[in-house]
Amino acid sequence: MTAAQFRTVQQPLDPTAAVGEIALFDAGGNPLDLSGGGQKITSVKATALAAGTAPTATLANGVLTIGIPAGAKGAPGTAGVGVKSISLTKDTDGNITGGTVTKTDNSTTAITVTTA
Protein backbone atom coordinates (compact mmCIF):
# COMPACT_ATOMS: atom_id res chain seq x y z
CA MET A 1 0.00 0.00 0.00
CA THR A 2 1.26 3.45 -0.88
CA ALA A 3 0.12 6.28 1.37
CA ALA A 4 -0.24 9.54 -0.48
CA GLN A 5 -1.48 13.07 -0.32
CA PHE A 6 -3.45 14.48 -3.19
CA ARG A 7 -3.91 17.98 -4.54
CA THR A 8 -6.24 19.08 -7.26
CA VAL A 9 -4.90 21.25 -10.02
CA GLN A 10 -6.70 24.60 -10.09
CA GLN A 11 -7.51 25.08 -13.74
CA PRO A 12 -10.72 25.53 -15.72
CA LEU A 13 -12.32 22.20 -16.58
CA ASP A 14 -14.00 21.44 -19.87
CA PRO A 15 -17.54 20.37 -18.85
CA THR A 16 -18.00 18.47 -22.11
CA ALA A 17 -15.00 16.26 -21.39
CA ALA A 18 -15.63 15.74 -17.65
CA VAL A 19 -11.91 15.28 -17.05
CA GLY A 20 -9.94 16.63 -14.14
CA GLU A 21 -6.37 16.18 -13.01
CA ILE A 22 -5.17 14.81 -9.68
CA ALA A 23 -1.51 14.88 -8.68
CA LEU A 24 -0.35 12.38 -6.03
CA PHE A 25 2.39 13.15 -3.53
CA ASP A 26 4.07 11.01 -0.88
CA ALA A 27 4.08 11.97 2.79
CA GLY A 28 7.19 14.10 2.17
CA GLY A 29 5.47 16.14 -0.54
CA ASN A 30 7.31 14.43 -3.43
CA PRO A 31 5.32 13.51 -6.56
CA LEU A 32 4.56 9.79 -6.93
CA ASP A 33 5.73 8.22 -10.18
CA LEU A 34 3.21 5.61 -11.28
CA SER A 35 4.61 5.29 -14.81
CA GLY A 36 7.82 3.40 -14.07
CA GLY A 37 6.33 -0.08 -13.85
CA GLY A 38 5.00 0.50 -10.35
CA GLN A 39 1.40 0.37 -9.33
CA LYS A 40 -1.22 1.46 -11.83
CA ILE A 41 -4.55 3.02 -11.00
CA THR A 42 -7.30 0.77 -12.32
CA SER A 43 -10.19 2.37 -10.42
CA VAL A 44 -10.92 5.25 -8.08
CA LYS A 45 -13.09 5.22 -4.98
CA ALA A 46 -14.15 8.24 -2.90
CA THR A 47 -15.03 7.98 0.79
CA ALA A 48 -16.56 10.57 3.10
CA LEU A 49 -14.51 11.81 6.06
CA ALA A 50 -15.59 13.82 9.08
CA ALA A 51 -15.52 17.60 8.81
CA GLY A 52 -12.19 19.13 9.81
CA THR A 53 -10.06 16.09 9.01
CA ALA A 54 -7.32 16.13 6.39
CA PRO A 55 -8.02 14.62 2.96
CA THR A 56 -6.44 11.22 2.37
CA ALA A 57 -5.40 9.08 -0.56
CA THR A 58 -4.23 5.47 -0.63
CA LEU A 59 -3.28 3.24 -3.53
CA ALA A 60 -3.62 -0.50 -2.98
CA ASN A 61 -4.00 -3.21 -5.62
CA GLY A 62 -4.69 -0.62 -8.30
CA VAL A 63 -7.53 1.07 -6.38
CA LEU A 64 -6.96 4.74 -5.56
CA THR A 65 -9.12 5.57 -2.52
CA ILE A 66 -9.60 9.27 -1.88
CA GLY A 67 -11.00 10.46 1.45
CA ILE A 68 -12.86 13.76 1.15
CA PRO A 69 -13.73 15.67 4.34
CA ALA A 70 -17.25 16.99 4.83
CA GLY A 71 -17.74 20.72 4.83
CA ALA A 72 -18.51 22.53 8.05
CA LYS A 73 -22.14 22.32 9.12
CA GLY A 74 -23.97 25.60 8.84
CA ALA A 75 -26.33 27.08 11.40
CA PRO A 76 -29.97 26.08 11.10
CA GLY A 77 -32.11 28.57 9.26
CA THR A 78 -35.29 30.13 10.53
CA ALA A 79 -38.56 28.32 9.97
CA GLY A 80 -40.29 29.38 6.78
CA VAL A 81 -43.85 30.59 6.40
CA GLY A 82 -46.08 29.29 3.63
CA VAL A 83 -49.43 30.24 2.15
CA LYS A 84 -52.47 28.74 3.87
CA SER A 85 -55.17 30.36 1.74
CA ILE A 86 -55.93 33.19 -0.67
CA SER A 87 -59.25 35.00 -0.84
CA LEU A 88 -59.99 37.47 -3.63
CA THR A 89 -62.35 40.43 -3.66
CA LYS A 90 -64.50 41.36 -6.73
CA ASP A 91 -66.22 44.58 -7.57
CA THR A 92 -69.83 44.75 -8.86
CA ASP A 93 -68.61 44.17 -12.43
CA GLY A 94 -66.83 40.93 -11.41
CA ASN A 95 -63.30 42.35 -11.67
CA ILE A 96 -60.76 41.23 -9.06
CA THR A 97 -59.87 44.32 -7.03
CA GLY A 98 -57.82 42.86 -4.19
CA GLY A 99 -57.69 40.10 -1.66
CA THR A 100 -56.03 38.61 1.37
CA VAL A 101 -53.30 35.99 1.80
CA THR A 102 -53.50 33.97 5.01
CA LYS A 103 -50.12 32.47 5.90
CA THR A 104 -49.42 29.20 7.71
CA ASP A 105 -48.58 31.20 10.85
CA ASN A 106 -52.13 32.71 10.57
CA SER A 107 -50.82 36.20 9.78
CA THR A 108 -52.41 37.94 6.81
CA THR A 109 -51.21 40.17 3.99
CA ALA A 110 -53.33 42.29 1.67
CA ILE A 111 -53.23 41.57 -2.05
CA THR A 112 -53.09 44.72 -4.15
CA VAL A 113 -54.37 44.54 -7.70
CA THR A 114 -53.35 47.12 -10.27
CA THR A 115 -54.46 47.40 -13.88
CA ALA A 116 -52.22 48.36 -16.72
PDB file of C-alpha atoms in Angstrom:
ATOM      1  CA  MET A   1       0.000   0.000   0.000  1.00  0.00           C
ATOM      2  CA  THR A   2       1.262   3.455  -0.883  1.00  0.00           C
ATOM      3  CA  ALA A   3       0.116   6.278   1.368  1.00  0.00           C
ATOM      4  CA  ALA A   4      -0.240   9.537  -0.479  1.00  0.00           C
ATOM      5  CA  GLN A   5      -1.476  13.072  -0.324  1.00  0.00           C
ATOM      6  CA  PHE A   6      -3.449  14.482  -3.193  1.00  0.00           C
ATOM      7  CA  ARG A   7      -3.909  17.981  -4.535  1.00  0.00           C
ATOM      8  CA  THR A   8      -6.238  19.081  -7.256  1.00  0.00           C
ATOM      9  CA  VAL A   9      -4.897  21.249 -10.023  1.00  0.00           C
ATOM     10  CA  GLN A  10      -6.698  24.596 -10.088  1.00  0.00           C
ATOM     11  CA  GLN A  11      -7.515  25.078 -13.740  1.00  0.00           C
ATOM     12  CA  PRO A  12     -10.718  25.533 -15.723  1.00  0.00           C
ATOM     13  CA  LEU A  13     -12.325  22.203 -16.579  1.00  0.00           C
ATOM     14  CA  ASP A  14     -14.002  21.437 -19.872  1.00  0.00           C
ATOM     15  CA  PRO A  15     -17.538  20.374 -18.847  1.00  0.00           C
ATOM     16  CA  THR A  16     -18.004  18.470 -22.112  1.00  0.00           C
ATOM     17  CA  ALA A  17     -14.996  16.263 -21.394  1.00  0.00           C
ATOM     18  CA  ALA A  18     -15.628  15.745 -17.645  1.00  0.00           C
ATOM     19  CA  VAL A  19     -11.911  15.283 -17.054  1.00  0.00           C
ATOM     20  CA  GLY A  20      -9.935  16.632 -14.140  1.00  0.00           C
ATOM     21  CA  GLU A  21      -6.366  16.177 -13.009  1.00  0.00           C
ATOM     22  CA  ILE A  22      -5.175  14.810  -9.683  1.00  0.00           C
ATOM     23  CA  ALA A  23      -1.511  14.877  -8.683  1.00  0.00           C
ATOM     24  CA  LEU A  24      -0.352  12.376  -6.029  1.00  0.00           C
ATOM     25  CA  PHE A  25       2.389  13.153  -3.528  1.00  0.00           C
ATOM     26  CA  ASP A  26       4.074  11.006  -0.880  1.00  0.00           C
ATOM     27  CA  ALA A  27       4.076  11.972   2.793  1.00  0.00           C
ATOM     28  CA  GLY A  28       7.193  14.104   2.173  1.00  0.00           C
ATOM     29  CA  GLY A  29       5.472  16.135  -0.541  1.00  0.00           C
ATOM     30  CA  ASN A  30       7.314  14.430  -3.432  1.00  0.00           C
ATOM     31  CA  PRO A  31       5.319  13.511  -6.559  1.00  0.00           C
ATOM     32  CA  LEU A  32       4.555   9.794  -6.928  1.00  0.00           C
ATOM     33  CA  ASP A  33       5.731   8.224 -10.179  1.00  0.00           C
ATOM     34  CA  LEU A  34       3.213   5.607 -11.281  1.00  0.00           C
ATOM     35  CA  SER A  35       4.606   5.292 -14.806  1.00  0.00           C
ATOM     36  CA  GLY A  36       7.823   3.404 -14.066  1.00  0.00           C
ATOM     37  CA  GLY A  37       6.328  -0.075 -13.854  1.00  0.00           C
ATOM     38  CA  GLY A  38       5.002   0.502 -10.352  1.00  0.00           C
ATOM     39  CA  GLN A  39       1.398   0.369  -9.328  1.00  0.00           C
ATOM     40  CA  LYS A  40      -1.221   1.463 -11.830  1.00  0.00           C
ATOM     41  CA  ILE A  41      -4.551   3.022 -10.996  1.00  0.00           C
ATOM     42  CA  THR A  42      -7.301   0.774 -12.317  1.00  0.00           C
ATOM     43  CA  SER A  43     -10.186   2.371 -10.416  1.00  0.00           C
ATOM     44  CA  VAL A  44     -10.915   5.253  -8.079  1.00  0.00           C
ATOM     45  CA  LYS A  45     -13.091   5.215  -4.976  1.00  0.00           C
ATOM     46  CA  ALA A  46     -14.145   8.236  -2.897  1.00  0.00           C
ATOM     47  CA  THR A  47     -15.028   7.979   0.794  1.00  0.00           C
ATOM     48  CA  ALA A  48     -16.555  10.570   3.103  1.00  0.00           C
ATOM     49  CA  LEU A  49     -14.507  11.812   6.059  1.00  0.00           C
ATOM     50  CA  ALA A  50     -15.587  13.819   9.083  1.00  0.00           C
ATOM     51  CA  ALA A  51     -15.517  17.604   8.810  1.00  0.00           C
ATOM     52  CA  GLY A  52     -12.195  19.132   9.808  1.00  0.00           C
ATOM     53  CA  THR A  53     -10.061  16.091   9.011  1.00  0.00           C
ATOM     54  CA  ALA A  54      -7.318  16.135   6.391  1.00  0.00           C
ATOM     55  CA  PRO A  55      -8.024  14.619   2.958  1.00  0.00           C
ATOM     56  CA  THR A  56      -6.444  11.216   2.374  1.00  0.00           C
ATOM     57  CA  ALA A  57      -5.399   9.075  -0.565  1.00  0.00           C
ATOM     58  CA  THR A  58      -4.233   5.469  -0.627  1.00  0.00           C
ATOM     59  CA  LEU A  59      -3.277   3.241  -3.530  1.00  0.00           C
ATOM     60  CA  ALA A  60      -3.621  -0.502  -2.979  1.00  0.00           C
ATOM     61  CA  ASN A  61      -3.998  -3.212  -5.621  1.00  0.00           C
ATOM     62  CA  GLY A  62      -4.692  -0.616  -8.301  1.00  0.00           C
ATOM     63  CA  VAL A  63      -7.529   1.074  -6.378  1.00  0.00           C
ATOM     64  CA  LEU A  64      -6.965   4.736  -5.557  1.00  0.00           C
ATOM     65  CA  THR A  65      -9.121   5.569  -2.519  1.00  0.00           C
ATOM     66  CA  ILE A  66      -9.602   9.269  -1.877  1.00  0.00           C
ATOM     67  CA  GLY A  67     -11.000  10.462   1.451  1.00  0.00           C
ATOM     68  CA  ILE A  68     -12.857  13.756   1.152  1.00  0.00           C
ATOM     69  CA  PRO A  69     -13.733  15.674   4.344  1.00  0.00           C
ATOM     70  CA  ALA A  70     -17.253  16.986   4.827  1.00  0.00           C
ATOM     71  CA  GLY A  71     -17.740  20.724   4.834  1.00  0.00           C
ATOM     72  CA  ALA A  72     -18.508  22.532   8.051  1.00  0.00           C
ATOM     73  CA  LYS A  73     -22.135  22.323   9.116  1.00  0.00           C
ATOM     74  CA  GLY A  74     -23.968  25.603   8.842  1.00  0.00           C
ATOM     75  CA  ALA A  75     -26.327  27.076  11.400  1.00  0.00           C
ATOM     76  CA  PRO A  76     -29.966  26.076  11.096  1.00  0.00           C
ATOM     77  CA  GLY A  77     -32.106  28.573   9.263  1.00  0.00           C
ATOM     78  CA  THR A  78     -35.286  30.126  10.530  1.00  0.00           C
ATOM     79  CA  ALA A  79     -38.561  28.324   9.971  1.00  0.00           C
ATOM     80  CA  GLY A  80     -40.288  29.384   6.785  1.00  0.00           C
ATOM     81  CA  VAL A  81     -43.852  30.592   6.403  1.00  0.00           C
ATOM     82  CA  GLY A  82     -46.082  29.286   3.634  1.00  0.00           C
ATOM     83  CA  VAL A  83     -49.430  30.241   2.148  1.00  0.00           C
ATOM     84  CA  LYS A  84     -52.471  28.735   3.870  1.00  0.00           C
ATOM     85  CA  SER A  85     -55.168  30.360   1.739  1.00  0.00           C
ATOM     86  CA  ILE A  86     -55.934  33.189  -0.674  1.00  0.00           C
ATOM     87  CA  SER A  87     -59.253  34.996  -0.837  1.00  0.00           C
ATOM     88  CA  LEU A  88     -59.994  37.467  -3.630  1.00  0.00           C
ATOM     89  CA  THR A  89     -62.347  40.427  -3.662  1.00  0.00           C
ATOM     90  CA  LYS A  90     -64.498  41.357  -6.725  1.00  0.00           C
ATOM     91  CA  ASP A  91     -66.225  44.584  -7.567  1.00  0.00           C
ATOM     92  CA  THR A  92     -69.835  44.749  -8.863  1.00  0.00           C
ATOM     93  CA  ASP A  93     -68.613  44.168 -12.432  1.00  0.00           C
ATOM     94  CA  GLY A  94     -66.827  40.933 -11.410  1.00  0.00           C
ATOM     95  CA  ASN A  95     -63.305  42.353 -11.666  1.00  0.00           C
ATOM     96  CA  ILE A  96     -60.755  41.235  -9.063  1.00  0.00           C
ATOM     97  CA  THR A  97     -59.871  44.317  -7.034  1.00  0.00           C
ATOM     98  CA  GLY A  98     -57.818  42.858  -4.186  1.00  0.00           C
ATOM     99  CA  GLY A  99     -57.689  40.098  -1.664  1.00  0.00           C
ATOM    100  CA  THR A 100     -56.029  38.609   1.365  1.00  0.00           C
ATOM    101  CA  VAL A 101     -53.304  35.994   1.800  1.00  0.00           C
ATOM    102  CA  THR A 102     -53.502  33.967   5.010  1.00  0.00           C
ATOM    103  CA  LYS A 103     -50.122  32.467   5.900  1.00  0.00           C
ATOM    104  CA  THR A 104     -49.424  29.200   7.709  1.00  0.00           C
ATOM    105  CA  ASP A 105     -48.578  31.200  10.850  1.00  0.00           C
ATOM    106  CA  ASN A 106     -52.130  32.713  10.575  1.00  0.00           C
ATOM    107  CA  SER A 107     -50.820  36.199   9.778  1.00  0.00           C
ATOM    108  CA  THR A 108     -52.406  37.945   6.809  1.00  0.00           C
ATOM    109  CA  THR A 109     -51.212  40.173   3.988  1.00  0.00           C
ATOM    110  CA  ALA A 110     -53.335  42.293   1.673  1.00  0.00           C
ATOM    111  CA  ILE A 111     -53.234  41.572  -2.051  1.00  0.00           C
ATOM    112  CA  THR A 112     -53.092  44.723  -4.145  1.00  0.00           C
ATOM    113  CA  VAL A 113     -54.375  44.535  -7.701  1.00  0.00           C
ATOM    114  CA  THR A 114     -53.349  47.122 -10.272  1.00  0.00           C
ATOM    115  CA  THR A 115     -54.465  47.398 -13.882  1.00  0.00           C
ATOM    116  CA  ALA A 116     -52.219  48.357 -16.720  1.00  0.00           C
TER     117      ALA A 116
END
